[in-house]
Amino acid sequence: MTEQLLQSSGVELLDVRGIRLVEGPPPYVSPEDEAAMNRVWEASVRDNPLLFDGPVASCTRLDREGRSDLVITWARTTYRYYALRRVPGAASWLPSLFVSIVQPAEDGSLVAGRMSASTAAPGRWQLPGGTVEPPAGGEPLDLAALRRHAARELVEETGVVADPGELTLWLVSRGEKGNVGAVFQAPPLPASVLSERFAALVASETARGCEPEFDRIALVRSPAELAELDGPHVDYLGPVVRRYVTL
């Protein structure tokens, strides 16, 4: 079964056992769309000079492979490319490919983080994680690479160190705009340890003159507690929390 991403609506959580990633060609961008994309990107950088036009992996399609595996086809783009989403009538934008991590506490709550003012989505609550970058030096983009990326995001955003091999692929989320995320579970830790490691990370980043990616974390036990957090939520957050607490 082939599942085209551009027409998706709502948020889906797909139970998976494995993921196979296949690189495809980059999308064609018309001269008109490219000019509009550049204008939107340059305006975004004026508003937030910390934005960086680095390489990213965009998702072009999602296919079922058997009953419990998925094939994700991806293409090399840059962060600038996502400005096309804000260009009326643009036909060549693609959904993003990202990883997210369910980091539980031993009491059953989950870590959610609020993006800081220096990020592309200030004030937004989400799980630890981030957009996938294409591998460098000829390395493959595969499930092992996604695990390594997830472990790196976890420590950079929360201070929690996890061996990539400890992260278990749990779900694939497909969001309201077609964005596709590989959701990993990390081993549970005491809530006090999670709070201490985040506090240590914030202190370290502040001492370096940097702003952490999360300006706050919360431990949530239910969708009701999630709804009490001030600010917008990334679209997959509520469904993932709901699925986790009903396990």
GROMACS .gro file of C-alpha atoms in nm:
model
  247
    1MET     CA    1   0.000   0.000   0.000
    2THR     CA    2   0.133   0.343  -0.095
    3GLU     CA    3   0.055   0.638   0.132
    4GLN     CA    4   0.105   0.982  -0.027
    5LEU     CA    5   0.198   1.242   0.235
    6LEU     CA    6   0.092   1.570   0.080
    7GLN     CA    7  -0.280   1.506   0.117
    8SER     CA    8  -0.279   1.374   0.473
    9SER     CA    9  -0.496   1.533   0.742
   10GLY     CA   10  -0.507   1.479   1.114
   11VAL     CA   11  -0.236   1.285   1.299
   12GLU     CA   12  -0.173   0.914   1.251
   13LEU     CA   13   0.033   0.688   1.473
   14LEU     CA   14   0.161   0.385   1.283
   15ASP     CA   15   0.277   0.076   1.473
   16VAL     CA   16   0.599  -0.043   1.314
   17ARG     CA   17   0.870  -0.302   1.364
   18GLY     CA   18   1.125  -0.163   1.120
   19ILE     CA   19   1.199   0.126   0.884
   20ARG     CA   20   1.385   0.118   0.554
   21LEU     CA   21   1.500   0.453   0.417
   22VAL     CA   22   1.554   0.514   0.046
   23GLU     CA   23   1.704   0.833  -0.098
   24GLY     CA   24   1.520   0.990  -0.390
   25PRO     CA   25   1.583   1.293  -0.612
   26PRO     CA   26   1.534   1.645  -0.475
   27PRO     CA   27   1.210   1.817  -0.576
   28TYR     CA   28   1.188   2.056  -0.866
   29VAL     CA   29   1.129   2.415  -0.755
   30SER     CA   30   1.010   2.660  -1.019
   31PRO     CA   31   1.195   2.992  -1.053
   32GLU     CA   32   0.887   3.173  -0.922
   33ASP     CA   33   0.860   2.949  -0.615
   34GLU     CA   34   1.234   2.972  -0.553
   35ALA     CA   35   1.224   3.353  -0.556
   36ALA     CA   36   0.927   3.353  -0.317
   37MET     CA   37   1.096   3.094  -0.095
   38ASN     CA   38   1.409   3.308  -0.070
   39ARG     CA   39   1.206   3.616   0.023
   40VAL     CA   40   1.024   3.431   0.302
   41TRP     CA   41   1.347   3.275   0.431
   42GLU     CA   42   1.534   3.607   0.435
   43ALA     CA   43   1.248   3.768   0.626
   44SER     CA   44   1.259   3.482   0.879
   45VAL     CA   45   1.633   3.528   0.927
   46ARG     CA   46   1.585   3.902   0.985
   47ASP     CA   47   1.335   3.814   1.260
   48ASN     CA   48   1.560   3.542   1.405
   49PRO     CA   49   1.928   3.575   1.302
   50LEU     CA   50   2.006   3.240   1.469
   51LEU     CA   51   1.824   3.047   1.195
   52PHE     CA   52   2.067   2.835   0.992
   53ASP     CA   53   2.013   2.705   0.638
   54GLY     CA   54   2.169   2.366   0.704
   55PRO     CA   55   2.102   2.038   0.523
   56VAL     CA   56   1.792   1.838   0.610
   57ALA     CA   57   1.620   1.522   0.489
   58SER     CA   58   1.269   1.586   0.358
   59CYS     CA   59   1.015   1.309   0.316
   60THR     CA   60   0.871   1.240  -0.030
   61ARG     CA   61   0.656   0.933   0.036
   62LEU     CA   62   0.570   0.663   0.285
   63ASP     CA   63   0.504   0.301   0.187
   64ARG     CA   64   0.398  -0.006   0.379
   65GLU     CA   65   0.634  -0.301   0.342
   66GLY     CA   66   0.462  -0.610   0.472
   67ARG     CA   67   0.242  -0.583   0.778
   68SER     CA   68   0.474  -0.408   1.023
   69ASP     CA   69   0.753  -0.232   0.830
   70LEU     CA   70   0.766   0.100   0.648
   71VAL     CA   71   0.968   0.240   0.360
   72ILE     CA   72   1.042   0.612   0.385
   73THR     CA   73   1.167   0.782   0.070
   74TRP     CA   74   1.359   1.101   0.142
   75ALA     CA   75   1.536   1.380  -0.048
   76ARG     CA   76   1.817   1.622   0.037
   77THR     CA   77   1.699   1.978   0.095
   78THR     CA   78   1.787   2.259   0.340
   79TYR     CA   79   1.591   2.444   0.608
   80ARG     CA   80   1.531   2.726   0.359
   81TYR     CA   81   1.316   2.486   0.161
   82TYR     CA   82   1.057   2.471   0.440
   83ALA     CA   83   0.980   2.838   0.378
   84LEU     CA   84   0.781   2.714   0.077
   85ARG     CA   85   0.507   2.611   0.318
   86ARG     CA   86   0.433   2.979   0.367
   87VAL     CA   87   0.423   3.060  -0.004
   88PRO     CA   88   0.059   3.061  -0.124
   89GLY     CA   89   0.010   2.820  -0.411
   90ALA     CA   90   0.359   2.664  -0.392
   91ALA     CA   91   0.337   2.313  -0.531
   92SER     CA   92   0.680   2.168  -0.458
   93TRP     CA   93   0.717   2.174  -0.078
   94LEU     CA   94   0.776   1.845   0.104
   95PRO     CA   95   0.702   1.727   0.458
   96SER     CA   96   0.987   1.703   0.705
   97LEU     CA   97   1.144   1.386   0.846
   98PHE     CA   98   1.227   1.396   1.216
   99VAL     CA   99   1.291   1.186   1.525
  100SER     CA  100   1.128   1.222   1.864
  101ILE     CA  101   1.194   1.048   2.191
  102VAL     CA  102   0.952   0.932   2.458
  103GLN     CA  103   1.158   0.975   2.777
  104PRO     CA  104   0.955   0.835   3.065
  105ALA     CA  105   1.004   0.885   3.435
  106GLU     CA  106   0.965   0.585   3.664
  107ASP     CA  107   0.627   0.720   3.779
  108GLY     CA  108   0.488   0.689   3.425
  109SER     CA  109   0.510   1.055   3.327
  110LEU     CA  110   0.679   1.174   3.007
  111VAL     CA  111   0.919   1.459   2.936
  112ALA     CA  112   0.779   1.741   2.721
  113GLY     CA  113   0.991   2.045   2.642
  114ARG     CA  114   0.908   2.404   2.547
  115MET     CA  115   1.114   2.547   2.262
  116SER     CA  116   1.320   2.853   2.353
  117ALA     CA  117   1.306   3.194   2.188
  118SER     CA  118   1.615   3.122   1.977
  119THR     CA  119   1.454   2.830   1.792
  120ALA     CA  120   1.235   2.817   1.483
  121ALA     CA  121   0.922   2.746   1.694
  122PRO     CA  122   0.952   2.949   2.016
  123GLY     CA  123   0.708   2.857   2.291
  124ARG     CA  124   0.597   2.530   2.129
  125TRP     CA  125   0.576   2.215   2.342
  126GLN     CA  126   0.704   1.890   2.194
  127LEU     CA  127   0.892   1.572   2.277
  128PRO     CA  128   1.272   1.584   2.267
  129GLY     CA  129   1.383   1.539   1.906
  130GLY     CA  130   1.453   1.719   1.584
  131THR     CA  131   1.471   1.722   1.207
  132VAL     CA  132   1.684   1.451   1.046
  133GLU     CA  133   1.999   1.562   0.865
  134PRO     CA  134   2.143   1.376   0.563
  135PRO     CA  135   2.445   1.163   0.657
  136ALA     CA  136   2.791   1.294   0.577
  137GLY     CA  137   3.088   1.112   0.430
  138GLY     CA  138   2.889   0.852   0.242
  139GLU     CA  139   2.728   0.705   0.554
  140PRO     CA  140   2.383   0.553   0.501
  141LEU     CA  141   2.066   0.703   0.639
  142ASP     CA  142   1.913   0.400   0.807
  143LEU     CA  143   1.743   0.300   1.130
  144ALA     CA  144   2.075   0.293   1.316
  145ALA     CA  145   2.144   0.651   1.200
  146LEU     CA  146   1.800   0.759   1.323
  147ARG     CA  147   1.877   0.605   1.663
  148ARG     CA  148   2.207   0.792   1.684
  149HIS     CA  149   2.034   1.114   1.588
  150ALA     CA  150   1.765   1.057   1.851
  151ALA     CA  151   2.027   0.995   2.123
  152ARG     CA  152   2.207   1.316   2.023
  153GLU     CA  153   1.886   1.520   2.036
  154LEU     CA  154   1.796   1.374   2.375
  155VAL     CA  155   2.121   1.479   2.539
  156GLU     CA  156   2.133   1.819   2.364
  157GLU     CA  157   1.780   1.911   2.472
  158THR     CA  158   1.739   1.742   2.812
  159GLY     CA  159   2.089   1.648   2.933
  160VAL     CA  160   1.991   1.279   2.943
  161VAL     CA  161   2.263   1.052   2.802
  162ALA     CA  162   2.134   0.734   2.635
  163ASP     CA  163   2.319   0.477   2.430
  164PRO     CA  164   2.155   0.462   2.084
  165GLY     CA  165   2.112   0.088   2.130
  166GLU     CA  166   1.890   0.157   2.432
  167LEU     CA  167   1.639   0.346   2.218
  168THR     CA  168   1.354   0.130   2.090
  169LEU     CA  169   1.157   0.218   1.778
  170TRP     CA  170   0.796   0.243   1.893
  171LEU     CA  171   0.585   0.432   1.639
  172VAL     CA  172   0.594   0.643   1.326
  173SER     CA  173   0.383   0.957   1.342
  174ARG     CA  174   0.237   1.130   1.039
  175GLY     CA  175   0.120   1.480   1.116
  176GLU     CA  176  -0.143   1.719   0.992
  177LYS     CA  177   0.091   1.856   0.722
  178GLY     CA  178   0.238   1.516   0.634
  179ASN     CA  179   0.549   1.547   0.849
  180VAL     CA  180   0.684   1.203   0.939
  181GLY     CA  181   0.852   1.123   1.270
  182ALA     CA  182   1.022   0.811   1.400
  183VAL     CA  183   0.924   0.785   1.768
  184PHE     CA  184   1.172   0.608   1.997
  185GLN     CA  185   1.133   0.503   2.360
  186ALA     CA  186   1.416   0.561   2.607
  187PRO     CA  187   1.462   0.368   2.934
  188PRO     CA  188   1.276   0.521   3.230
  189LEU     CA  189   1.463   0.728   3.487
  190PRO     CA  190   1.364   0.874   3.824
  191ALA     CA  191   1.183   1.205   3.787
  192SER     CA  192   1.442   1.367   4.014
  193VAL     CA  193   1.724   1.256   3.782
  194LEU     CA  194   1.546   1.397   3.477
  195SER     CA  195   1.499   1.733   3.650
  196GLU     CA  196   1.859   1.740   3.773
  197ARG     CA  197   2.006   1.662   3.432
  198PHE     CA  198   1.798   1.930   3.263
  199ALA     CA  199   1.896   2.185   3.528
  200ALA     CA  200   2.263   2.095   3.478
  201LEU     CA  201   2.228   2.133   3.101
  202VAL     CA  202   2.066   2.477   3.135
  203ALA     CA  203   2.341   2.589   3.374
  204SER     CA  204   2.611   2.466   3.138
  205GLU     CA  205   2.458   2.633   2.831
  206THR     CA  206   2.401   2.957   3.019
  207ALA     CA  207   2.763   2.961   3.139
  208ARG     CA  208   2.872   2.930   2.775
  209GLY     CA  209   2.654   3.226   2.679
  210CYS     CA  210   2.411   3.002   2.488
  211GLU     CA  211   2.037   2.957   2.515
  212PRO     CA  212   1.925   2.592   2.553
  213GLU     CA  213   1.685   2.455   2.292
  214PHE     CA  214   1.426   2.393   2.565
  215ASP     CA  215   1.366   2.677   2.808
  216ARG     CA  216   1.147   2.453   3.024
  217ILE     CA  217   1.050   2.090   3.062
  218ALA     CA  218   0.742   1.934   3.219
  219LEU     CA  219   0.659   1.578   3.326
  220VAL     CA  220   0.309   1.495   3.204
  221ARG     CA  221   0.101   1.192   3.297
  222SER     CA  222  -0.209   1.244   3.083
  223PRO     CA  223  -0.355   1.447   2.797
  224ALA     CA  224  -0.536   1.655   3.061
  225GLU     CA  225  -0.203   1.758   3.218
  226LEU     CA  226  -0.067   1.828   2.873
  227ALA     CA  227  -0.359   2.062   2.803
  228GLU     CA  228  -0.263   2.268   3.110
  229LEU     CA  229   0.074   2.366   2.960
  230ASP     CA  230   0.078   2.722   2.830
  231GLY     CA  231   0.156   2.770   2.463
  232PRO     CA  232   0.102   2.572   2.142
  233HIS     CA  233   0.176   2.201   2.109
  234VAL     CA  234   0.329   2.020   1.812
  235ASP     CA  235   0.052   1.821   1.644
  236TYR     CA  236   0.176   1.472   1.737
  237LEU     CA  237   0.228   1.544   2.109
  238GLY     CA  238  -0.126   1.484   2.233
  239PRO     CA  239  -0.178   1.161   2.035
  240VAL     CA  240   0.159   1.019   2.147
  241VAL     CA  241   0.095   1.099   2.513
  242ARG     CA  242  -0.254   0.949   2.487
  243ARG     CA  243  -0.119   0.631   2.329
  244TYR     CA  244   0.158   0.596   2.588
  245VAL     CA  245  -0.062   0.634   2.896
  246THR     CA  246  -0.307   0.373   2.765
  247LEU     CA  247  -0.039   0.103   2.720
   0.00000   0.00000   0.00000
